[in-house]
Coordinates of C-alpha atoms and ligand atoms in Angstrom, one line a residue:
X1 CA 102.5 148.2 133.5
X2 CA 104.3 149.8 136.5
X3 CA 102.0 150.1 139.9
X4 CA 102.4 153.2 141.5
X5 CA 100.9 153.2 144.7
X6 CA 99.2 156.2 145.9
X7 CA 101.1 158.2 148.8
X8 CA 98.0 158.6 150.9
X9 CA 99.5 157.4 154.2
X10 CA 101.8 159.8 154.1
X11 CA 105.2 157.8 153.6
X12 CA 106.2 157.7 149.6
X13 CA 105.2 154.4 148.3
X14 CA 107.5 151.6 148.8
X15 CA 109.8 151.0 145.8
X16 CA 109.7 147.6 144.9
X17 CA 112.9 145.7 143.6
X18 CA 113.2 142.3 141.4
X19 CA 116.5 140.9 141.8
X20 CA 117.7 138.3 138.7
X21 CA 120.5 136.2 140.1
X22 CA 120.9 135.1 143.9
X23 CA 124.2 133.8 143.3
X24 CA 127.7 135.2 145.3
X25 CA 126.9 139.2 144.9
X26 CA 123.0 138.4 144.5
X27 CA 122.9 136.8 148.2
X28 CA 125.0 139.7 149.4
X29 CA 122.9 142.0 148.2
X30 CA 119.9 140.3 150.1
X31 CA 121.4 140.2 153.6
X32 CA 122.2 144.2 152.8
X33 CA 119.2 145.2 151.8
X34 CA 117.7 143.8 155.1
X35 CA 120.7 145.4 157.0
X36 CA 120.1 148.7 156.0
X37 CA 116.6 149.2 156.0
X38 CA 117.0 152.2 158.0
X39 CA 119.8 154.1 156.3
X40 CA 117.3 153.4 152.7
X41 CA 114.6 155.1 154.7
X42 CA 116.0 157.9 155.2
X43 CA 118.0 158.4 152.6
X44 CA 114.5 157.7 149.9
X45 CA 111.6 158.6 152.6
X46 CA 110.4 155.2 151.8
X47 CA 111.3 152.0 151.9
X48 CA 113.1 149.1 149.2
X49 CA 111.4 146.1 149.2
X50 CA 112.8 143.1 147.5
X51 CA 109.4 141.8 146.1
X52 CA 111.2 138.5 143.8
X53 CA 113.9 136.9 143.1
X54 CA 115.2 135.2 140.3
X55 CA 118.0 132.2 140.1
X56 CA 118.5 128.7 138.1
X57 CA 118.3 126.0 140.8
X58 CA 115.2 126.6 143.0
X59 CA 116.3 124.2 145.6
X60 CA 119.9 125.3 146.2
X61 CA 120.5 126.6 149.8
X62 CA 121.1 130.7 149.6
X63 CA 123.3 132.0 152.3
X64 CA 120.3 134.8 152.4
X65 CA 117.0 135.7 154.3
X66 CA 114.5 134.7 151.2
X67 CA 111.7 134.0 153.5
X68 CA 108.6 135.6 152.0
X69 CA 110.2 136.5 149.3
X70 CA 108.6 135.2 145.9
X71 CA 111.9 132.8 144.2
X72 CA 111.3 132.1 140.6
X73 CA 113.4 130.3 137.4
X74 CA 111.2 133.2 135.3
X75 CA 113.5 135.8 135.3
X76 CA 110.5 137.8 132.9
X77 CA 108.3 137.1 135.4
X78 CA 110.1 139.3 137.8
X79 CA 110.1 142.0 135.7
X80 CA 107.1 142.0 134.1
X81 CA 105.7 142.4 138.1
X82 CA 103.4 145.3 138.3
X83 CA 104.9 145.5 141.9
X84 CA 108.4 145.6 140.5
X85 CA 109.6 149.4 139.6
X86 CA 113.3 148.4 139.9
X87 CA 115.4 145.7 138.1
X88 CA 118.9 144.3 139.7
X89 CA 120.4 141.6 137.1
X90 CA 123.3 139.5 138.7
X91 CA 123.4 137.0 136.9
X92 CA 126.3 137.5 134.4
X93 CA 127.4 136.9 130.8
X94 CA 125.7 137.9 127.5
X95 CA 122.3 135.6 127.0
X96 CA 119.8 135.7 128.8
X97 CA 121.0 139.0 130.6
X98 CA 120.9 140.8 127.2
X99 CA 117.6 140.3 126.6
X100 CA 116.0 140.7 130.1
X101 CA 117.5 144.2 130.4
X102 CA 115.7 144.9 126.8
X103 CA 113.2 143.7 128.4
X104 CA 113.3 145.9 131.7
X105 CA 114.2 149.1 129.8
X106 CA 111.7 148.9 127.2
X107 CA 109.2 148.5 130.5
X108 CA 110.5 151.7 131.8
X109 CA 111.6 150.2 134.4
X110 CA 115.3 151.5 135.5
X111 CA 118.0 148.5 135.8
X112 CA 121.2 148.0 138.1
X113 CA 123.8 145.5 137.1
X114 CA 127.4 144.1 137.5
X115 CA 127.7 142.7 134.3
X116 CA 131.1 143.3 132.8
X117 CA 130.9 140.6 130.2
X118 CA 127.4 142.2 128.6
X119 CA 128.2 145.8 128.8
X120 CA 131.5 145.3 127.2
X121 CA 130.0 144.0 124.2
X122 CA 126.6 145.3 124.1
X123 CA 126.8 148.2 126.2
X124 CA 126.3 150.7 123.1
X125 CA 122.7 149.2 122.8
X126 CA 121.3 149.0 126.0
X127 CA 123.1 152.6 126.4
X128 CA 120.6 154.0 123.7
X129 CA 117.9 151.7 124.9
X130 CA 118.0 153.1 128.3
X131 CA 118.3 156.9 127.0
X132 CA 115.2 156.2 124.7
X133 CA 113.3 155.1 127.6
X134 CA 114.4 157.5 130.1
X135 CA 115.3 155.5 132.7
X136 CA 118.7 154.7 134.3
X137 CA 120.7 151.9 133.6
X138 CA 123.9 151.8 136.3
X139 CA 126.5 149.8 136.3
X140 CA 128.8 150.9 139.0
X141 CA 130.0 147.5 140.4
X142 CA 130.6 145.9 136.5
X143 CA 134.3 147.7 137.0
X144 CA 136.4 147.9 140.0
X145 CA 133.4 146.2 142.4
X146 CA 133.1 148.7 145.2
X147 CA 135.5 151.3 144.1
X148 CA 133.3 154.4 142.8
X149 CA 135.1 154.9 139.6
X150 CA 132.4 154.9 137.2
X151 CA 129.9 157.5 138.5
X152 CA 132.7 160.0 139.3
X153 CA 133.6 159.5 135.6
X154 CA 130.0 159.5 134.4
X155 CA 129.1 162.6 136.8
X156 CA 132.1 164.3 138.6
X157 CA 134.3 164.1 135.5
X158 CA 131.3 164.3 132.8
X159 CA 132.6 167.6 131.4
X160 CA 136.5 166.6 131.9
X161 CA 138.8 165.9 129.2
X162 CA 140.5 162.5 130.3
X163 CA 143.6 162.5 128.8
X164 CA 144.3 158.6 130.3
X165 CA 143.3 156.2 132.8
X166 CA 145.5 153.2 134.0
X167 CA 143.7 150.4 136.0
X168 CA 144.7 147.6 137.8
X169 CA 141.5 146.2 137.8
X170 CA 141.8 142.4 138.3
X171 CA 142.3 141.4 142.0
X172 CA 143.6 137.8 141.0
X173 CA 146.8 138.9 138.5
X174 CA 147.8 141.9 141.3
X175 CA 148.0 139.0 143.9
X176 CA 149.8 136.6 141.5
X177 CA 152.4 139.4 140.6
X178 CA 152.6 140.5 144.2
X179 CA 153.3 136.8 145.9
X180 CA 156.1 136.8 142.7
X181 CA 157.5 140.2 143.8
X182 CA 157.5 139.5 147.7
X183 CA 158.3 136.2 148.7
X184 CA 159.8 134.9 145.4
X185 CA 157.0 132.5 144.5
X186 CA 157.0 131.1 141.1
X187 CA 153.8 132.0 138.7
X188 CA 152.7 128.5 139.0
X189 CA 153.0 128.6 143.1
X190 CA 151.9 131.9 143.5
X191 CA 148.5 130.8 140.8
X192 CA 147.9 127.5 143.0
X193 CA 147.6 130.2 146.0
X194 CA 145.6 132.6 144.7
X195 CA 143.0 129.6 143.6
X196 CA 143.5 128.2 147.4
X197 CA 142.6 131.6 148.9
X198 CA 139.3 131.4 146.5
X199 CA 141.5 134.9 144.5
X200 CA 141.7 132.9 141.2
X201 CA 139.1 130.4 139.5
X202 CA 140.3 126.6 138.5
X203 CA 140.4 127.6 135.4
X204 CA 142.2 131.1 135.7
X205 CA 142.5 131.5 131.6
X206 CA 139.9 134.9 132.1
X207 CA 141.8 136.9 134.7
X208 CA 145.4 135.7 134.0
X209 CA 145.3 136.3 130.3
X210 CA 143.6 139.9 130.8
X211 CA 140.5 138.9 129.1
X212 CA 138.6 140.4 132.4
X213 CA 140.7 143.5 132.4
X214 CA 140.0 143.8 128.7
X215 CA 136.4 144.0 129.1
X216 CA 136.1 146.4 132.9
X217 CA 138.7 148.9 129.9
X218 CA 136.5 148.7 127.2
X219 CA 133.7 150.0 129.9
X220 CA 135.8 152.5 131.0
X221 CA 137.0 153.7 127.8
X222 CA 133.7 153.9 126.5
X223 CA 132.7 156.0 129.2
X224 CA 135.4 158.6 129.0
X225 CA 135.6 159.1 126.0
X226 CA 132.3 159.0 125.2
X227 CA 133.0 155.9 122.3
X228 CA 132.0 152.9 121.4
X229 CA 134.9 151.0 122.9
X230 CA 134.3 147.0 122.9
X231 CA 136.3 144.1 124.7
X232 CA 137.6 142.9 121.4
X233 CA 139.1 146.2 120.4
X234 CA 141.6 146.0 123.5
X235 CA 144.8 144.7 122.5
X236 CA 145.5 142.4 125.4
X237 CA 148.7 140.5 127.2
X238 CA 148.2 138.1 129.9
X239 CA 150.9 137.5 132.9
X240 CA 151.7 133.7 132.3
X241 CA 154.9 134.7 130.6
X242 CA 156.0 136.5 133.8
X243 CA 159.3 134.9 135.3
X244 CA 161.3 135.1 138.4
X245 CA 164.3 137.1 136.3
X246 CA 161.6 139.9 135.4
X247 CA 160.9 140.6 139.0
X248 CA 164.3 140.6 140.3
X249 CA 165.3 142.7 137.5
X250 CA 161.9 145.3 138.1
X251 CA 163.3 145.4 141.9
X252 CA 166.8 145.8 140.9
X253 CA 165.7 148.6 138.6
X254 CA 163.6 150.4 140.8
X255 CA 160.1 148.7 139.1
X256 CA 157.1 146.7 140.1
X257 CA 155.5 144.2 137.9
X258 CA 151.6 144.9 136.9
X259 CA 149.2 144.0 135.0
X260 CA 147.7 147.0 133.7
X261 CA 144.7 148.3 131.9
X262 CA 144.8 151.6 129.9
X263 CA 143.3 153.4 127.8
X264 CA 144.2 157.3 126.4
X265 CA 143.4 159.3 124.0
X266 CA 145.9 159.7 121.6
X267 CA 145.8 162.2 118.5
X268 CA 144.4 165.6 117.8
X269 CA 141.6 167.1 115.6
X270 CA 140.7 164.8 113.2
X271 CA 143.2 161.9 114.0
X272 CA 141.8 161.6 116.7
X273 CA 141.7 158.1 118.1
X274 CA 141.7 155.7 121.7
X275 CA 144.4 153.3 122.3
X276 CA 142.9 150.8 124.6
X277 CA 145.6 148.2 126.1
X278 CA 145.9 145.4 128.6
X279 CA 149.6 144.2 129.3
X280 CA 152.1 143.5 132.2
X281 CA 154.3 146.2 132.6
X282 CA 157.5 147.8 134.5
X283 CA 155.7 150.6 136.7
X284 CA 158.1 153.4 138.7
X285 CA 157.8 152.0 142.8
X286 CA 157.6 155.7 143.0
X287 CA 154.1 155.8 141.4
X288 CA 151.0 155.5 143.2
X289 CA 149.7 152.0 141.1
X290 CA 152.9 149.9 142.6
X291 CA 151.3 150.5 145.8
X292 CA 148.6 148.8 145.1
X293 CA 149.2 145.2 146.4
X294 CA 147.4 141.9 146.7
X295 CA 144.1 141.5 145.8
X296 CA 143.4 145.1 145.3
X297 CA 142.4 147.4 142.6
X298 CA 143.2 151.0 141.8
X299 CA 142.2 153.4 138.9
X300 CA 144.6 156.2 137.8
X301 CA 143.0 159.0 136.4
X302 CA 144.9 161.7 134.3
X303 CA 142.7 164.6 133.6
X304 CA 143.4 168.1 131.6
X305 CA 142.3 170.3 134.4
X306 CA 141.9 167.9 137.0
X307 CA 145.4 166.7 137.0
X308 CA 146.0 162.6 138.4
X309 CA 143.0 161.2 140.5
X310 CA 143.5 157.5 141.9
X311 CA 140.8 155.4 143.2
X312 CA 141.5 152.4 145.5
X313 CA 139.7 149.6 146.7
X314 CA 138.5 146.0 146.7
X315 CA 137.7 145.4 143.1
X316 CA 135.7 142.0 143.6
X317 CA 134.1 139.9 146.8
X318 CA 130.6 139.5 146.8
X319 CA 130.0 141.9 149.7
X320 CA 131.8 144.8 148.2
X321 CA 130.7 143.9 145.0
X322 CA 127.4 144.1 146.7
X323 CA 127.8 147.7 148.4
X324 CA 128.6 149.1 145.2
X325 CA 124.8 147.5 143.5
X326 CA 123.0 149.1 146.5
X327 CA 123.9 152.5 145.8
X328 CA 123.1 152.4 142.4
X329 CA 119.9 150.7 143.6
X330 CA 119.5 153.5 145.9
X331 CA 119.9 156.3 143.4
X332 CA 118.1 154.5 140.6
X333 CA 115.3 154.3 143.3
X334 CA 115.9 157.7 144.3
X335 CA 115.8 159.2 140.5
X336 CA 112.4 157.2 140.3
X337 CA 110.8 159.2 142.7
X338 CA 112.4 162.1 141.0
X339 CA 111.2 160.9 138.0
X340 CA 114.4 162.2 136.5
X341 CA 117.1 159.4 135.1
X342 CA 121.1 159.9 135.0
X343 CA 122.5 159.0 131.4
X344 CA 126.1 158.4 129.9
X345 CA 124.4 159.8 126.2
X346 CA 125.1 158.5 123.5
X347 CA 128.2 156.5 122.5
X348 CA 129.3 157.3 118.9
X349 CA 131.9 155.1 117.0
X350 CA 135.3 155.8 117.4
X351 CA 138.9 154.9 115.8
X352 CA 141.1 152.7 117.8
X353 CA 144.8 153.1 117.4
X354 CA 146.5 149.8 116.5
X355 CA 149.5 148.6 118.8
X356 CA 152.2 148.8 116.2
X357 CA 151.1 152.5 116.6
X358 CA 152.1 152.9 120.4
X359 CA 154.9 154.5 121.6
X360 CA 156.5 153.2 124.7
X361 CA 159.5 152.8 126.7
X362 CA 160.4 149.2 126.9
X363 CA 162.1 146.4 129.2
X364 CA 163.6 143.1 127.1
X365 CA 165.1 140.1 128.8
X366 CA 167.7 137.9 126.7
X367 CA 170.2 135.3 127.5
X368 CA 173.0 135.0 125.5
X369 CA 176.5 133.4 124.6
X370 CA 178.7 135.2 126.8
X371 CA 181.7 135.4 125.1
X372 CA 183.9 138.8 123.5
X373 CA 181.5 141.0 120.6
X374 CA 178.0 139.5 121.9
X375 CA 177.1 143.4 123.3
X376 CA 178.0 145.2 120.0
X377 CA 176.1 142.4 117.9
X378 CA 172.9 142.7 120.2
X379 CA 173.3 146.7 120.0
X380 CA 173.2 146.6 116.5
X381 CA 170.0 145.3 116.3
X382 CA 168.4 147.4 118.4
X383 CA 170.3 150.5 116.0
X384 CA 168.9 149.0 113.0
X385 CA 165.2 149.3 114.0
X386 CA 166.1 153.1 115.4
X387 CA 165.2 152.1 119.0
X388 CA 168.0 154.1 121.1
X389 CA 168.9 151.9 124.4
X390 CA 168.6 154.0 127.7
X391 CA 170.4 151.3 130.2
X392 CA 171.8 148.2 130.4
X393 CA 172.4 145.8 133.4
X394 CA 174.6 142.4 132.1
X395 CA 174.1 138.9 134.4
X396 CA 176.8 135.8 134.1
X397 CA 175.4 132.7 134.6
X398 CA 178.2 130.1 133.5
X399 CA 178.9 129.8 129.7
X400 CA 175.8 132.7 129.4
X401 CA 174.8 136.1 130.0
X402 CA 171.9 137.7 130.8
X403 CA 171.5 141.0 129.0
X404 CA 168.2 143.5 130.7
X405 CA 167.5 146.7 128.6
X406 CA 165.5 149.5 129.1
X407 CA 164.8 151.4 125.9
X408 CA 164.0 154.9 125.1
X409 CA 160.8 155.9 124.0
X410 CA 160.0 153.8 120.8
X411 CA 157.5 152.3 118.5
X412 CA 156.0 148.8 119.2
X413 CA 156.1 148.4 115.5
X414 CA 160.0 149.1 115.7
X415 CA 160.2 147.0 119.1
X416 CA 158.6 144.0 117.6
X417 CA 161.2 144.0 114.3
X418 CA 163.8 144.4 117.1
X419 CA 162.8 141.3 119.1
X420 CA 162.0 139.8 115.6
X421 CA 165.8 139.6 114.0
X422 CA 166.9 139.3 117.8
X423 CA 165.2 135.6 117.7
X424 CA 167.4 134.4 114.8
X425 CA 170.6 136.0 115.9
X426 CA 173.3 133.0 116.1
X427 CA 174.0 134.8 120.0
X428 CA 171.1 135.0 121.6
X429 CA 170.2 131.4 123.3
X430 CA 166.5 133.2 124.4
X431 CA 164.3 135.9 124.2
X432 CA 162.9 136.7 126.9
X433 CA 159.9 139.2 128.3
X434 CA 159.3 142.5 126.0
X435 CA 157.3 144.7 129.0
X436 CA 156.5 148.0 128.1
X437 CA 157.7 150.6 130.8
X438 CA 154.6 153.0 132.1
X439 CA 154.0 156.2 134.4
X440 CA 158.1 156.8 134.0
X441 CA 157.1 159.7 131.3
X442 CA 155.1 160.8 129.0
X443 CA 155.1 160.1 125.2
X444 CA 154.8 163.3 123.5
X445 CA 152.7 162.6 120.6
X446 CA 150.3 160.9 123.2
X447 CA 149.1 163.8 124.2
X448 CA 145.4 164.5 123.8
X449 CA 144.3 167.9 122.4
X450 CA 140.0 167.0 122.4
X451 CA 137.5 166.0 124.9
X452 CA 135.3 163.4 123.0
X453 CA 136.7 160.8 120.6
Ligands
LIG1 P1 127.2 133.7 140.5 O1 127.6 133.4 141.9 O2 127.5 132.7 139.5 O3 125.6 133.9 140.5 C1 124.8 133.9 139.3 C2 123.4 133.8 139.7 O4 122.6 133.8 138.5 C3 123.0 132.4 140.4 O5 122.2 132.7 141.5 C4 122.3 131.7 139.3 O6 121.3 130.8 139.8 C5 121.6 132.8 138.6 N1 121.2 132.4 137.2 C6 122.0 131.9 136.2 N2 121.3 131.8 135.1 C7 120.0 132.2 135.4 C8 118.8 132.4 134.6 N3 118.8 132.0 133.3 N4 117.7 132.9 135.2 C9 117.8 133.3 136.5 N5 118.9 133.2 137.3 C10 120.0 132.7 136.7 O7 127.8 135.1 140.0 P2 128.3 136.3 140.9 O8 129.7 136.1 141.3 O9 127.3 136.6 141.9 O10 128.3 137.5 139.8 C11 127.1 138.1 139.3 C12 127.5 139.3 138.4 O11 128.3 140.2 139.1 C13 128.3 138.9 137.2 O12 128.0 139.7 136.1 C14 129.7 139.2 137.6 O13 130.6 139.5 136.5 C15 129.5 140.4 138.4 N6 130.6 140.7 139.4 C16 130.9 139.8 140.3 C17 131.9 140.0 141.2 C18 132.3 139.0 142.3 O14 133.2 139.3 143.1 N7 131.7 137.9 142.3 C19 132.6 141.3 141.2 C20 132.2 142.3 140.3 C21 131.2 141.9 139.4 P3 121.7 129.5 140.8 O15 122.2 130.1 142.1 O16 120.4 128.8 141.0 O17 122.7 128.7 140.0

């Protein structure tokens, strides 16, 4: 049961909040909510009080003020409070978050999380749970941390067809790729910095193999488009492969190297399908994304009538992480006293288009023999598998060559049989990185004619 105090002093009753998780973003939310008490007040006309608090290790020092606060390892207790009308779950990953946000929803009781991982790959369900119930389920920090992307797609954008959004939405590969690009670090030096600097985990396998990018474009997608887009439908590339050659030849060529996240609609009428991607790739410097340096994210939003959008920000940090939880906390608060609920309806399920299907532009890197003939041999490959070469920059180095294309829009499907037959050719010492070339132009049987997939 929720207790709704009375409003007979005059003030709306206070709105009492049950936080699960005091970890990194959960302490951080803690020293703002006392921060700000003012700014809450008179945004709500009544005040958020954290009534309990939920972590593992009850004897762990918490860089937050916890003093009268009720700390608990029953996360259910929290929200089965009568004194609890909001729920904020920080904890992370799939079990036991899945099943205290049931748990919160089917209470009525609105819930505010961060949780990439769960909404990824259950966000379909707790979607329709919260839509059942009525109540709001926001998620704006789970993508981007503090950068508003998802509530001006959910609400600015709610009537917009999105025709593509490209992310770079992991703070630890953009400051990998950047230390690469600017001071000519290796990936393994420029890795060991980012996990020096507290950017990059000790075991980085998550953010440099794009499995964290897969899951913040799955969100997005899902939003967008309105589908059921999960973390395992994203085809996904990590940057390990990335070399010092691919950066000098992206600066040489007028590119940066990211690590990008994207998802479009591709199709019309009844083909109608989402090609959801995570990959390093050659970006223009002219576009905004290769701006976007260090730890940083940005979201790139191509819209029918809306034209490009880009948001910018600090996509992780427990602080800004933080910032982004307390205004959903606010407005989940604020619908409360309402009694009205935002809602992302319902996802239905939708057709993703495989990756053989793409079309693309695409950089290769090969070494080869360099001797007489090697050029028309490595040509005629490419002319087999119909994929039309738009430049070609050659390299010496000794008794071999270095041989960087850029291709004209082609298929991945063609690109791969390409690279395929390349591998065995008796000239060709190594293959090198395939990157697909984005923002350069636009592919034009990508181009969406529906809103909803
Ligand atoms: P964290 O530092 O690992 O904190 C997790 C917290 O959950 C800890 O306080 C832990 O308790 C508590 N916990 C774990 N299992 C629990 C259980 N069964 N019952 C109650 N409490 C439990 O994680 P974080 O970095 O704050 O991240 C929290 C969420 O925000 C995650 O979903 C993450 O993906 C998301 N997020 C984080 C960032 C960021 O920059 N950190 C950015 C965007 C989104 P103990 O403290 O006692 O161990």
């Amino acid at each position: 049961m929720i207790d709704r105090p009375s409003e007979s002093s005059g003030e709306r009753p206070a709105i009492g909040v049950g936080l699960l998780g005091c970890g990194n973003v959960g302490s951080a939310l803690v020293r703002l909510l006392r921060s700000r008490t003012e700014e809450i007040r008179r945004r709500l006309g009544t005040a958020l009080e954290l009534r309990a608090v939920a972590v593992r290790n009850l004897s762990k020092d918490r860089e937050a003020p916890l003093e009268g606060i009720d700390l608990t390892r029953d996360a259910e207790s929290v929200i089965d409070r009568p004194d609890v009308h909001v729920v904020v779950e920080l904890i992370g990953g799939i079990e036991p978050a899945r099943a205290l946000l049931r748990r919160a929803l089917e209470a009525g009781k609105p819930v505010v999380t961060a949780n990439k991982e769960l909404l990824a790959n259950v966000g379909a369900e707790l979607f329709d749970l919260a839509e059942s119930a009525g109540v709001d389920l926001l998620f704006e920090a789970a993508v981007g941390g503090a950068i508003p992307i998802v509530r001006p797609l959910r609400e600015s954008l709610a009537a917009e067809r999105v025709r593509r959004i490209t992310g770079i939405v992991n703070g630890t590969t953009n400051y990998v790729l950047t230390r690469m690009a600017e001071e000519g670090a290796s990936y393994e030096e420029a890795l060991g910095e980012a996990q020096g600097r507290g950017y990059a985990e000790r075991d980085p396998t998550a953010d440099v193999e794009g499995y964290d990018a897969a899951a913040k474009i799955a969100i997005l997608a899902s939003i967008a488009f309105g589908g059921k887009v999960v973390a395992g439908d994203v085809y996904r590339e990590g940057i390990s492969g990335i070399t010092q050659a691919d950066m000098a030849f992206a600066e040489r060529l007028g590119y940066v190297v990211k690590l990008l996240a994207i998802a479009e609609a591709v199709g019309s009428g009844a083909g109608r399908e989402v090609s959801v991607r995570v990959h390093p790739a050659m970006v223009p410097k002219r576009h905004p994304l290769a701006a976007v340096r260090g730890s940083h994210n940005a979201v790139f939003v191509e819209g029918e009538a809306v034209g490009e959008l880009m948001f910018f920000g600090r996509g992780a940090g427990g602080m800004p992480t933080a910032g982004a939880v307390l205004g959903d906390l606010v407005d989940a608060a604020s619908n409360l006293l309402r009694g009205s609920a935002s809602s992302v309806g319902r996802l239905v399920p939708v057709r993703v288009r495989a990756i053989d299907e793409l079309v693309s532009e695409y950089y290769l890197n090969l070494a080869v023999v360099d001797r007489p003939g090697v050029l028309a041999k490595v040509a005629a490959v490419f002319g087999r598998h119909g994929v039309s070469i738009r430049s070609m920059e050659q390299e010496g180095l000794g008794d071999e060559a270095r041989l960087v294309f850029i291709t004209h829009l082609a298929r991945e499907a063609d690109m791969q049989a390409t690279v395929a037959e390349l591998r065995h050719l008796d000239v060709v010492r190594s293959v090198g990185s395939l990157l697909r070339v984005v923002g350069e132009e636009d592919a034009p049987d990508l181009l969406v004619a529906g809103g909803a997939l």
